[in-house]
XYZ file of C-alpha atoms in Angstrom:
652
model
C 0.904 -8.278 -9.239
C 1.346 -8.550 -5.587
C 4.278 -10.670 -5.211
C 5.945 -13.028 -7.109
C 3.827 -15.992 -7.371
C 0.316 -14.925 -7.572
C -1.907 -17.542 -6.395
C -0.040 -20.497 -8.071
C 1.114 -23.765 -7.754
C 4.517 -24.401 -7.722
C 7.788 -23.360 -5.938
C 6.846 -21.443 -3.148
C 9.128 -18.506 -4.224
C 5.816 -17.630 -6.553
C 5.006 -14.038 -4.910
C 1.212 -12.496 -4.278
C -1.033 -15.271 -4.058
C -2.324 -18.510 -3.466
C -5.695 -19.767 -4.319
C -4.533 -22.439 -5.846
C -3.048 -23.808 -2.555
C -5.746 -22.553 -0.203
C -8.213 -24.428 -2.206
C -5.872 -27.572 -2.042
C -5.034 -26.677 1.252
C -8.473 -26.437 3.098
C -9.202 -24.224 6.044
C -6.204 -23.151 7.031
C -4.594 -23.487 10.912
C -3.204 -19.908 11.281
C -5.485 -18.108 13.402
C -7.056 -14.709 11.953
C -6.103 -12.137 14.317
C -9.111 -9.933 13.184
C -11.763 -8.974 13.341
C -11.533 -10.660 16.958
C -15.381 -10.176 17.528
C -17.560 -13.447 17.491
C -18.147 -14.716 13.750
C -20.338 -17.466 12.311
C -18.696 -19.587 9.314
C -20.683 -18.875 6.602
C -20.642 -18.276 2.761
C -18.831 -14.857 2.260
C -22.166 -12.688 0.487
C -19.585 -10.621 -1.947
C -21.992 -7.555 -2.365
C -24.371 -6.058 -0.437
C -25.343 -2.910 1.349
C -23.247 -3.046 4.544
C -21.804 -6.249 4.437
C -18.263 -6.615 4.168
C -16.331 -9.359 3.129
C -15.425 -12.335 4.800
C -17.722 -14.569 7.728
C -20.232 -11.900 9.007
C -20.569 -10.666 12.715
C -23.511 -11.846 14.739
C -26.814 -9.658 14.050
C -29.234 -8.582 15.814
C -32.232 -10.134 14.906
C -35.401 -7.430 14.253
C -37.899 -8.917 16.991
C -36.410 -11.605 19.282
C -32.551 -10.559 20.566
C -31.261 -13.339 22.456
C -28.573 -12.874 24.985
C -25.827 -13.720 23.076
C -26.937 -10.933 20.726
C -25.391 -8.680 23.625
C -22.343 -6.709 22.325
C -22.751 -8.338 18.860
C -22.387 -6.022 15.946
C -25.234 -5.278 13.770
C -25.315 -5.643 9.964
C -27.771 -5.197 7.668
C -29.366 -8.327 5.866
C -28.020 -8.846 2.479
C -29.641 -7.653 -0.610
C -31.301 -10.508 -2.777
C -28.926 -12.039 -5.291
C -25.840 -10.737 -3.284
C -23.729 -13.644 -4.155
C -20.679 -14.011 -6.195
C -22.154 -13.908 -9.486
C -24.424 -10.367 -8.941
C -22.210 -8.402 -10.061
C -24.638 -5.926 -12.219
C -23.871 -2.658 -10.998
C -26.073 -1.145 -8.149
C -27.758 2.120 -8.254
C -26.155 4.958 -6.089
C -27.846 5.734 -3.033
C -28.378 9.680 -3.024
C -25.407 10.663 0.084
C -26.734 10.787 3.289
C -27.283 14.899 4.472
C -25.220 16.643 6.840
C -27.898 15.903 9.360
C -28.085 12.604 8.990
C -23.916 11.753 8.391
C -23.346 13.447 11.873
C -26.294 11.434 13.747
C -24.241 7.573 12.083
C -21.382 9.214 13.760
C -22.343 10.853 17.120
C -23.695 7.499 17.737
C -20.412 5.552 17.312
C -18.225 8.512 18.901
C -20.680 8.747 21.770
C -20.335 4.869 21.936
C -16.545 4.955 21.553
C -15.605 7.709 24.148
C -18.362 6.402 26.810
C -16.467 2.950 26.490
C -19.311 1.223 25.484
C -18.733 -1.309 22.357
C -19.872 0.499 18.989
C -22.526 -1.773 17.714
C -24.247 -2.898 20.484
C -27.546 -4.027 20.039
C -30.283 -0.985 20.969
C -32.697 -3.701 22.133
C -30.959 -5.518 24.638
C -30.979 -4.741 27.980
C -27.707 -3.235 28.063
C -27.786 -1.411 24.537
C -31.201 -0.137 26.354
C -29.358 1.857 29.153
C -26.946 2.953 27.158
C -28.237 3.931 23.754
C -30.152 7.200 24.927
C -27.115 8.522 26.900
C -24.571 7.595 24.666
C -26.555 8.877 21.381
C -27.083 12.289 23.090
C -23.339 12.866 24.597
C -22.182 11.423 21.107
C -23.643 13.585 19.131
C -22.792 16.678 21.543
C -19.348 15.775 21.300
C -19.072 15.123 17.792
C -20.511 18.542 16.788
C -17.914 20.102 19.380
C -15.085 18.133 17.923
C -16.186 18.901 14.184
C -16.004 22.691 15.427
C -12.507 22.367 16.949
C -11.188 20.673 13.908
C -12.724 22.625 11.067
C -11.516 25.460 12.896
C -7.962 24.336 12.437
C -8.416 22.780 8.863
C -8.675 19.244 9.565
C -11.751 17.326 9.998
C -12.309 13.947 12.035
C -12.726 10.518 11.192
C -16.369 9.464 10.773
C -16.323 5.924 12.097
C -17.440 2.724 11.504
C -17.006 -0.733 13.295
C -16.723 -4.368 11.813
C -15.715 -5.589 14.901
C -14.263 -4.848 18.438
C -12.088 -2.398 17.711
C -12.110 -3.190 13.881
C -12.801 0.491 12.579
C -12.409 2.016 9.330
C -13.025 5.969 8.833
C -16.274 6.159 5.553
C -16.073 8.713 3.381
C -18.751 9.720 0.611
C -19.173 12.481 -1.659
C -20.046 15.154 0.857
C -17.696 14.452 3.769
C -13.935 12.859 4.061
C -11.729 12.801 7.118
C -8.775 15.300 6.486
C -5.396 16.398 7.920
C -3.902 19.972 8.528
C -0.569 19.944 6.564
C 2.436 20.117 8.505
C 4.218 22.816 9.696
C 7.334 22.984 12.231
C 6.799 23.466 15.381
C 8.295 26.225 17.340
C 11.982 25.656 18.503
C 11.839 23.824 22.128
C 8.531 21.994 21.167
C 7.534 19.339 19.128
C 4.250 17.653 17.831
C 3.393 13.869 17.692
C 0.480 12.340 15.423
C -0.587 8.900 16.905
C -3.317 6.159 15.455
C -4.248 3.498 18.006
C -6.396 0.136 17.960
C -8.414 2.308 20.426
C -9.552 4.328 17.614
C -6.913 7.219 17.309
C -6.365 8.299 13.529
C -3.551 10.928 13.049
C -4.315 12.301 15.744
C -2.042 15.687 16.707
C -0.694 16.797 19.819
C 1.579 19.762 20.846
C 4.448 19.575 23.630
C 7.811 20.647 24.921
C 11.206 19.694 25.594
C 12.312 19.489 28.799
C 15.981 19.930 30.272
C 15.800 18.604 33.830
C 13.760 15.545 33.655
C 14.231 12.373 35.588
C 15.318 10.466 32.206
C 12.915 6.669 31.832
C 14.741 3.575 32.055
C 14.380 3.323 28.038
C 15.569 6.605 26.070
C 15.465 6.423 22.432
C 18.872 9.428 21.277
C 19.230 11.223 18.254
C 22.438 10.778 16.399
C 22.879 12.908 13.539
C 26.304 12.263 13.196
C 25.483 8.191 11.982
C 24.012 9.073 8.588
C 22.603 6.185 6.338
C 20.684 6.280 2.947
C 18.239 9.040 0.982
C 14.688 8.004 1.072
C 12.909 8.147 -2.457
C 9.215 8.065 -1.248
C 6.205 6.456 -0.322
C 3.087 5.327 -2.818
C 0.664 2.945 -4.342
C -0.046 1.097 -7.271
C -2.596 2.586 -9.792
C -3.700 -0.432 -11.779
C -6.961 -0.659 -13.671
C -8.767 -2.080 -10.968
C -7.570 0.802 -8.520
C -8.663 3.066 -11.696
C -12.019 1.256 -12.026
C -12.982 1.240 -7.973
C -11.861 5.387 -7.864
C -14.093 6.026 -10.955
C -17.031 4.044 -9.840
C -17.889 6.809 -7.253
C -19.421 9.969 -7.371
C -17.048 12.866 -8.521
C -16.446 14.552 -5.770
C -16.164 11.325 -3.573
C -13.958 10.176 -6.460
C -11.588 13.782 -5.545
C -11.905 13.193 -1.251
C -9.920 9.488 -2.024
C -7.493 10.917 -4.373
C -6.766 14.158 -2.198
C -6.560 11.694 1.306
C -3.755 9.820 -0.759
C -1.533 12.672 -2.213
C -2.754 16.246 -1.272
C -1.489 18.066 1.788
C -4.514 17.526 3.464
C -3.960 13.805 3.113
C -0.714 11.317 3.300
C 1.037 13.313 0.583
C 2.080 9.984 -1.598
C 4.905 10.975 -3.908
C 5.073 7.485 -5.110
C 2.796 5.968 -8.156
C 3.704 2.401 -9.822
C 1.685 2.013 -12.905
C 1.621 -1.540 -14.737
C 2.670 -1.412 -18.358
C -0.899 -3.321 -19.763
C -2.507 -5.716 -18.210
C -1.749 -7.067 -14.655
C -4.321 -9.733 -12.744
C -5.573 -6.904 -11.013
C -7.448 -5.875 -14.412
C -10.756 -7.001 -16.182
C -8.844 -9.064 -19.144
C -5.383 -9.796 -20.166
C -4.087 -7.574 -23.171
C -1.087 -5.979 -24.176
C -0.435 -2.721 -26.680
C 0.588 -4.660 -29.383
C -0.920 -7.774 -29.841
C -1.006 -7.695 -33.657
C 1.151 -11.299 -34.282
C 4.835 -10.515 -35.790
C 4.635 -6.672 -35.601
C 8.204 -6.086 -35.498
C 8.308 -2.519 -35.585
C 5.703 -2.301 -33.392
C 3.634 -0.554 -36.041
C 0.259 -1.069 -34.319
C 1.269 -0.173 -30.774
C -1.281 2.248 -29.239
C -2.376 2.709 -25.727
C -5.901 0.823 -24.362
C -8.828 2.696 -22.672
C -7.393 1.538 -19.753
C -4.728 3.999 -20.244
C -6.645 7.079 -22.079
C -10.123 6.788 -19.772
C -8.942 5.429 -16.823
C -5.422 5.989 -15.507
C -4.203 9.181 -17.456
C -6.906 11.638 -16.526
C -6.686 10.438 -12.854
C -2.886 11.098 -12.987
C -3.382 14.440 -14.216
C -5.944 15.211 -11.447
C -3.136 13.956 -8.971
C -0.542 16.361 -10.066
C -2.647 18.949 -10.103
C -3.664 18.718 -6.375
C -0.491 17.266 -5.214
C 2.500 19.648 -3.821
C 5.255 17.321 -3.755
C 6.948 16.628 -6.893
C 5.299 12.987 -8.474
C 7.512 10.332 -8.992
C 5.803 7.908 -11.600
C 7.093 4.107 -12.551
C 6.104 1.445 -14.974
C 6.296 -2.420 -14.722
C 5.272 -4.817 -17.718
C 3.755 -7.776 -16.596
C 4.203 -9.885 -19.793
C 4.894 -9.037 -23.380
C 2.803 -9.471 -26.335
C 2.362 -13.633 -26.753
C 3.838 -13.831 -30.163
C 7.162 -12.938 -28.797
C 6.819 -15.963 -26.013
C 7.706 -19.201 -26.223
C 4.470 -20.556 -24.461
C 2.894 -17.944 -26.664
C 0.102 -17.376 -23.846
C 0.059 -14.515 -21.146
C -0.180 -16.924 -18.574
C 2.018 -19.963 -17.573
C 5.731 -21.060 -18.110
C 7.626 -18.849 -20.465
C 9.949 -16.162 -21.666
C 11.265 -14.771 -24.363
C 11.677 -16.667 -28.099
C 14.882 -16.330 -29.050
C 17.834 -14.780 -27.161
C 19.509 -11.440 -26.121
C 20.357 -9.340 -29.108
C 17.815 -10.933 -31.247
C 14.623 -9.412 -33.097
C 12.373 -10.393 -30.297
C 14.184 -8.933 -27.268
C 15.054 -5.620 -29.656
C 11.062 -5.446 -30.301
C 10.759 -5.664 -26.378
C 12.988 -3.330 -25.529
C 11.434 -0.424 -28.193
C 8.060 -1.560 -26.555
C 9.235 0.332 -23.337
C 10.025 2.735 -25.114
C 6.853 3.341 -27.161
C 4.863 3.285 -24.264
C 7.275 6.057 -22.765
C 6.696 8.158 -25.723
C 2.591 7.315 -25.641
C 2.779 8.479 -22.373
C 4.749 11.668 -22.696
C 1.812 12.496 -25.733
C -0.271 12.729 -22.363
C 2.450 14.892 -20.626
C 3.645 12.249 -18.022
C 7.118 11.709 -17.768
C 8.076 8.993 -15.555
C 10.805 8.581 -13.211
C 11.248 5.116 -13.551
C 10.609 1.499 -15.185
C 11.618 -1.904 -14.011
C 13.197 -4.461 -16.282
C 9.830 -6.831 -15.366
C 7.542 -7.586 -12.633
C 8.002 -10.356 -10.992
C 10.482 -12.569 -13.731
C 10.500 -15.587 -11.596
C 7.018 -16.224 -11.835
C 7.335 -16.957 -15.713
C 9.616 -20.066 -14.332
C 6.526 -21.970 -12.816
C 4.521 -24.357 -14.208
C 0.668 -23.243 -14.917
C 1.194 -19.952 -13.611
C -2.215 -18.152 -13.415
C -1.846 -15.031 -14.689
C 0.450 -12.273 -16.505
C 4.072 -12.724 -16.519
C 7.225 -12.933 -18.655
C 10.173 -15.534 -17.377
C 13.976 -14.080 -16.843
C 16.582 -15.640 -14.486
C 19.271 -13.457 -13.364
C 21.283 -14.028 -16.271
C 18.545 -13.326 -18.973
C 17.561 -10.180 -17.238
C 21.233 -9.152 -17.312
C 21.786 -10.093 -21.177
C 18.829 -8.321 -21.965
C 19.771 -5.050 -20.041
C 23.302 -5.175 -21.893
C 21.831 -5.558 -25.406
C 18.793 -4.744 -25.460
C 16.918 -2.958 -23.072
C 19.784 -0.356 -21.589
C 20.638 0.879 -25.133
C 17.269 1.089 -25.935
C 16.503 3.543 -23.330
C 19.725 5.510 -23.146
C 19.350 6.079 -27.522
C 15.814 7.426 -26.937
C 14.232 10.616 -25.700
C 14.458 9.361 -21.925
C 17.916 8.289 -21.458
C 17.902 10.040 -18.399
C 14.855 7.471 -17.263
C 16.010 5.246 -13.828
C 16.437 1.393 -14.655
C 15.699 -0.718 -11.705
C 15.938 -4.895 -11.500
C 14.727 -7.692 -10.087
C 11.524 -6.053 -8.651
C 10.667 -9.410 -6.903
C 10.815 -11.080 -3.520
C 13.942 -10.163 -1.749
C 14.809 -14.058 -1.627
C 16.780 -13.575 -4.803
C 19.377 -11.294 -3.252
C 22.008 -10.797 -3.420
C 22.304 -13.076 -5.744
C 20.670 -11.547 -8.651
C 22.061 -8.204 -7.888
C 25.900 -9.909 -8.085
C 24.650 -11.393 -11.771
C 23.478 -8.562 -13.056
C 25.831 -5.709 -11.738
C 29.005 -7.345 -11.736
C 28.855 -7.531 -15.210
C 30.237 -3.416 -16.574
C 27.707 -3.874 -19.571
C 24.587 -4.329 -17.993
C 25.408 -2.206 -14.801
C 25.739 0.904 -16.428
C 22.590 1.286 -17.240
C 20.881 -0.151 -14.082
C 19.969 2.646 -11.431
C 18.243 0.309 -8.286
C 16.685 -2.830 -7.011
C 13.249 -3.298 -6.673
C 11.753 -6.161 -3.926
C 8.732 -7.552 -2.776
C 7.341 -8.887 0.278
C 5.736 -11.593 -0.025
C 8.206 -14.347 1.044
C 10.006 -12.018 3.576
C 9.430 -14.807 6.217
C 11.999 -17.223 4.542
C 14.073 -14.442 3.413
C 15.188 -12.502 6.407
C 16.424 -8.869 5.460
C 20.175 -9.412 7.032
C 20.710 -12.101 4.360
C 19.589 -10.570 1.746
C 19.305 -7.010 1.792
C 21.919 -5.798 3.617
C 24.806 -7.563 1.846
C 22.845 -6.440 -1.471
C 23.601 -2.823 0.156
C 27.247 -3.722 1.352
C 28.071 -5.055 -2.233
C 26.489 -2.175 -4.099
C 26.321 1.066 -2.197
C 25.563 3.040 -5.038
C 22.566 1.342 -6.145
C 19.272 2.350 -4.608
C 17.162 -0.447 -3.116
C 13.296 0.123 -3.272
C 10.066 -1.707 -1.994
C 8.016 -1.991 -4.837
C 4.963 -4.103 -3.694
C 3.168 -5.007 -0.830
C -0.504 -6.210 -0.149
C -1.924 -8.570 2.438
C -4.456 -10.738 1.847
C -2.032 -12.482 -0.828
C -1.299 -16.151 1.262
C -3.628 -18.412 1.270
C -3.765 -18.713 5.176
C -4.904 -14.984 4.680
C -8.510 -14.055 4.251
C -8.974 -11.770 1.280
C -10.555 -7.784 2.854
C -10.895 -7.455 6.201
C -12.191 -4.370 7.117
C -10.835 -2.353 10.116
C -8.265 -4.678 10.712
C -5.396 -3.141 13.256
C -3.194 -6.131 12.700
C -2.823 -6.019 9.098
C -1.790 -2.028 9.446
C 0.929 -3.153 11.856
C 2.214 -5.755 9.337
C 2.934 -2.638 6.664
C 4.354 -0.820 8.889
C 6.813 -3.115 10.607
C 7.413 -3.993 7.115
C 8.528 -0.471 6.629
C 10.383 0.016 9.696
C 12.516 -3.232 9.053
C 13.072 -1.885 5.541
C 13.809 1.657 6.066
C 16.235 0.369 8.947
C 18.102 -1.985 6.546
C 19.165 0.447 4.122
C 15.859 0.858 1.238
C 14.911 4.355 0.003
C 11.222 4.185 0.441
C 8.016 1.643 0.296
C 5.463 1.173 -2.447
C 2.385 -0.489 -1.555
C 0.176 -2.733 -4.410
C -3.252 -1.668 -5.041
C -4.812 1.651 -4.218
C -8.855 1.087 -3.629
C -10.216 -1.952 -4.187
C -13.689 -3.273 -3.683
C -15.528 -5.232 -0.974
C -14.118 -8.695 -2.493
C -10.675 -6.952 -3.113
C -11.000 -7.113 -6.665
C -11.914 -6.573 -9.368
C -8.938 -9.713 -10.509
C -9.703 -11.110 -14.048
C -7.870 -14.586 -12.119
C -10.145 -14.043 -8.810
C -6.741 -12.967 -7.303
C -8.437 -10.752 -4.732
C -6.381 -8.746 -1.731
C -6.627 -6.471 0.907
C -5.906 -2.297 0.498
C -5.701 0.465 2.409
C -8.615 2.331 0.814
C -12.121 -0.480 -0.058
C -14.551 0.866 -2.116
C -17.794 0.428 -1.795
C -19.667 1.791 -4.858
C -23.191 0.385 -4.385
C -23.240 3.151 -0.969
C -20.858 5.927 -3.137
C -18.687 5.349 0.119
C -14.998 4.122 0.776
C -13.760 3.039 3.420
C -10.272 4.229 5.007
C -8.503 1.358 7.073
C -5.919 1.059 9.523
C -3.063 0.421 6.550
C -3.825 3.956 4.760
C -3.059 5.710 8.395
C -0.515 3.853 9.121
C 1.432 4.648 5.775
C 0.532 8.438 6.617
C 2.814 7.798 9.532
C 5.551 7.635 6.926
C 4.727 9.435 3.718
C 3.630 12.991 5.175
C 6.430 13.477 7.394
C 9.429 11.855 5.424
C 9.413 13.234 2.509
C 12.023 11.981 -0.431
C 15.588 14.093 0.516
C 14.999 12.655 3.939
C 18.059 10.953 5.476
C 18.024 8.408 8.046
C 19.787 9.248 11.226
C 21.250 7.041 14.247
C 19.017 6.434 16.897
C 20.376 4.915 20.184
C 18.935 2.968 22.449
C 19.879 3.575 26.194
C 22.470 1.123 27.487
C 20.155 0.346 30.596
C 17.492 -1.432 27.936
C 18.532 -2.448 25.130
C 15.541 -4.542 24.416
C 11.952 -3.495 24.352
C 8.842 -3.877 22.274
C 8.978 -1.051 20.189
C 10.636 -0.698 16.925
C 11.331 2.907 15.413
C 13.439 4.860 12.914
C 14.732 8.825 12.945
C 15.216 11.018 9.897
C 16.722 14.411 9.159
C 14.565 16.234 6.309
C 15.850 18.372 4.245
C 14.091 21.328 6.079
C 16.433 20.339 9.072
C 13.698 18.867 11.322
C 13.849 15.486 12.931
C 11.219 12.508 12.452
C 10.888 9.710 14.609
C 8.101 7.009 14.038
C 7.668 4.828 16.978
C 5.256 2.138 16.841
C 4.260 -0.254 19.370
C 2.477 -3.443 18.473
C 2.799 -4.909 22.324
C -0.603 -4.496 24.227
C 1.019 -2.934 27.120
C 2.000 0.938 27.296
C 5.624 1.839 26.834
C 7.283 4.547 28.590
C 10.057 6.025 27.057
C 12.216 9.100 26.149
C 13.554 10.688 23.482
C 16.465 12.968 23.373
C 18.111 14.976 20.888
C 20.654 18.456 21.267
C 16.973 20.615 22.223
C 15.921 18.217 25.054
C 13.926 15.109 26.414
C 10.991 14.023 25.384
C 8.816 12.383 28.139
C 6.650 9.710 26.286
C 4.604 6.866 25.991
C 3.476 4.591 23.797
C 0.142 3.322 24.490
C -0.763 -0.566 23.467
C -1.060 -1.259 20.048
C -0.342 2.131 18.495
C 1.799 4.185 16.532
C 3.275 7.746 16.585
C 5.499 10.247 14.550
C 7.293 12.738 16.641
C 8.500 16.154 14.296
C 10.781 19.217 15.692
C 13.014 21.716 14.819
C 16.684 21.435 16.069
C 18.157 24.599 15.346
């Protein structure tokens, strides 16, 4: 689940969501940042061919187009019975041709590069002197750009607009934006991959150091010598309803999304967090044993969630992925004979205490469902001691969870739990803790690993985001770090869409990919190994949530079309997952003396290859100039408005 309190009343250290309080709370008075086009309040339609969630752009009416209709963005009507509750799955459309796929996107190319607003209504006077010109150029163009980049291996996004400059790339069964994979440059030249609000995705460029250069006022210096911590990876979160939303489209639409996530052709995830059972972000709540009083955990067996869904799309991952897989597990709430609220949902924890037969039952659960899984032939890295254990401290919460304070979790670990693990077939299986908002540091890290007993089996610290704003990452993080060096720290979940000033899916926003990756800046900059967002694909209503717990995700699904739609977050997680792969190192980089404040925010690693990444993202709406400099050279650079860019050489 997306944070600590899904969407419940109570404390507000709860993590993901908040229904509860946004229907309590009314409209709320934090502005949405996007789309930024004009809207009309009306009742979201969930479903429907072309309509995405949330209030709806102006349309173009068929016949009469008043003059407000000018620049508005057309959508098409919805279909009858769209609501909430028509959910009975929609045919497949048969994918649009070749022919037809590169007219939808000369048309929005054409649009985009002519500066004329994508969307514009054809009938108005303006759409009328433009449409004809822009069609023809756009489709010229695209055909010439599809050349250039099939040539080289990669493929362009295929576009589509929600909004001023709210554009997500579609993908169907037949064709799926794609990347070239990486390869050095030559020594004395670099390359640089940017994505922009302007409509940039990934986009590569080649150029060269230079030695006498008249040096910006801002100059961003390599410093290998300041060496800081190991990056783990980058990843998502395949739960059943990221499972369910792949496997609703057509096959080979089904291998384009799992190839853009973690082939080399794509962002190269080496990062998977699986939840052990049932989460909110599945169709019911179960566990694997829910047979009352079954001690020895005699009728433990794995659901079809597991064995149709989620195994043989991890075994197509591996197979197309290059990087080694790093798999982890989180239980969301044991079996409800061992609670004392005996429910999934709501106030509880364990009956009994540490050492008895109800935390030694939990403990051999985790390790059952390690050994269920290795039956399959997938070996995980990773588990953490429980998602989210403050959120089984609140009153009524709404769905899955399991209650531990800091000194329940680290009882458990000592007797229970750690020798569990480290008597069984994967002793040699990473133990990480808290895996909830960072607002509990250090403070649960100085319960738990000051006492010997329980810290010799712990191996990290999970956190998530979702209260970050009242938990700032110098008073919580870093002393976590400065106390325990030796224990990893790891982002473990992340979504948007989880507050309830936050509308569930919107699609193409810009803003919400900046949020993940300042997020990921600030983190990587403070010390954490790597950054694990929540779901993978979701659908149009960012579901399916048994609880109605819906989010945002990088990757929306649309299966009614056989289409899914790429947003801003997936390529702005590509910024950091293809080029910093786990070995990585972060490096100093210095700031010129002459300005030590600006508007961008940026990290530097050294790969284990020996090359140097820099990600430099600017969320400002002016352009940057700046420079970067390393032992090769200068770098003469800017960073456009609202963008973000990864810079890659060789040093020696």
């Amino acid at each position: 689940m997306r944070g600590g309190a899904g969407r419940a009343p109570g404390p507000r250290w709860g993590g993901r969501g908040s229904r509860y309080r946004r229907e309590r709370a009314g409209p709320s008075a934090v502005p949405q940042r996007c789309p930024p086009g004009p809207v009309r309040a009306a009742p979201r339609p969930r479903y429907g061919r072309g309509v995405g969630p949330g209030p709806r752009p102006l349309r173009c009416p068929t016949r009469a187009r008043p003059a407000h209709c000018a620049g508005a963005i057309p959508a098409p009507a919805p279909r009858a019975g769209a609501g909430r509750e028509a959910r009975v799955p929609l045919k497949v459309r048969p994918a649009a041709g070749p022919v037809l796929r590169a007219r939808r996107a000369a048309s929005a190319v054409g649009a985009a590069r002519l500066g004329v607003t994508p969307g514009l209504c054809p009938g108005t006077r303006d759409g009328a002197m433009v449409a004809t010109g822009a069609y023809a150029l756009g489709w010229r163009l695209w055909l010439l750009m599809v050349a250039v980049h099939w040539a080289a291996g990669a493929r362009p996004c295929s576009p589509k607009y929600f909004g001023l400059n709210a554009m997500v790339c579609v993908c169907n069964a037949t064709y799926c934006d794609t990347l070239d994979p990486v390869v050095l440059p030559a020594l004395g030249t670099y390359v640089k991959y940017e994505s922009s609000k302007a409509g940039k995705r990934l986009e590569r460029s080649e150029g060269s150091f230079q030695r006498s250069l008249r040096a910006p006022d801002l100059v961003l210096t390599v410093d290998t010598a300041q060496r800081y911590q190991e990056v783990k990876g980058f990843g998502g979160s395949l739960t059943d309803a990221a499972a369910i939303n792949i496997l609703s489209l057509p096959e080979t639409a089904q291998d384009h999304l799992l190839r853009s996530y973690f082939s080399k052709e794509g962002l190269e995830y080496n990062l998977i967090r699986l939840p052990m059972a049932s989460c909110d972000f599945s169709l019911h709540a179960y566990t694997y044993d829910d047979v009352p009083f079954d001690y020895e955990l005699k009728h433990f067996s794995l659901r079809d969630e597991d064995t149709k869904l989620k195994i043989p799309l991890l075994h197509r991952v591996l197979a197309m992925s290059k990087r080694p897989l790093s798999l982890y597990a989180s239980p969301w709430t044991s079996p409800t004979w061992m609670k004392t609220s005996e429910s999934f949902v709501g106030k509880g924890t364990l009956k009994g205490q540490a050492g008895d037969k109800y935390h030694k039952t939990w403990a051999n659960y985790f390790v059952r469902f390690l050994d269920e899984y290795a039956k399959h032939n997938l070996t995980f890295w990773a588990v953490t001691a429980e998602n989210e254990p403050s959120a089984g401290l609140i009153n009524n919460y709404p769905f899955q969870c399991l209650g531990f304070t800091a000194e329940q979790q680290r009882d458990f670990i000592a007797r229970d739990l750690g020798p569990a693990l480290n008597n069984s077939s994967h002793r040699g299986i990473r133990l990480i803790i808290l895996d909830d908002n960072r607002l509990h540091l250090p403070h649960w890290a100085k319960v738990v690993l000051e006492d010997e007993e329980a810290a010799r089996y712990v191996h990290g610290i999970g956190i998530h985001w979702y209260l970050d704003f009242i938990g700032p990452i110098q008073d919580t993080v870093v002393p976590t770090h400065e106390l325990f060096p030796d224990y990893f720290i790891l982002a473990t979940e992340a979504c948007i869409g989880a507050h309830f000033w936050e509308r569930d899916v919107i699609l193409g926003c810009w803003e919400r990919g900046n949020q993940y990756s300042h997020s990921i800046l600030m983190n990587l900059n403070h010390f954490v190994s790597g950054w694990t967002d929540w779901n993978l694909a979701l659908d149009l209503e960012g579901g399916p949530n048994w609880v109605k717990n819906y989010v945002d995700s990088p990757i929306i699904v649309d299966s009614s079309e056989g289409i899914f739609y790429k947003q801003p977050m997936f390529y702005h997680m590509g910024h950091f997952s293809k080029f910093i792969p786990e070995g990585s190192q972060r490096v100093g980089l210095v700031a010129s003396k002459e300005s030590k404040k600006t508007d961008l925010e940026y990290t530097a690693f050294l790969r284990p290859d020996g090359a140097v990444v820099v990600v430099v993202l600017n969320r400002s709406p002016q352009n940057i100039t700046f420079g970067l400099a390393d032992s090769v050279g200068l770098i003469a650079a800017v960073a456009p408005a609202s963008s973000i860019q990864t810079y890659l050489w060789q040093r020696q």
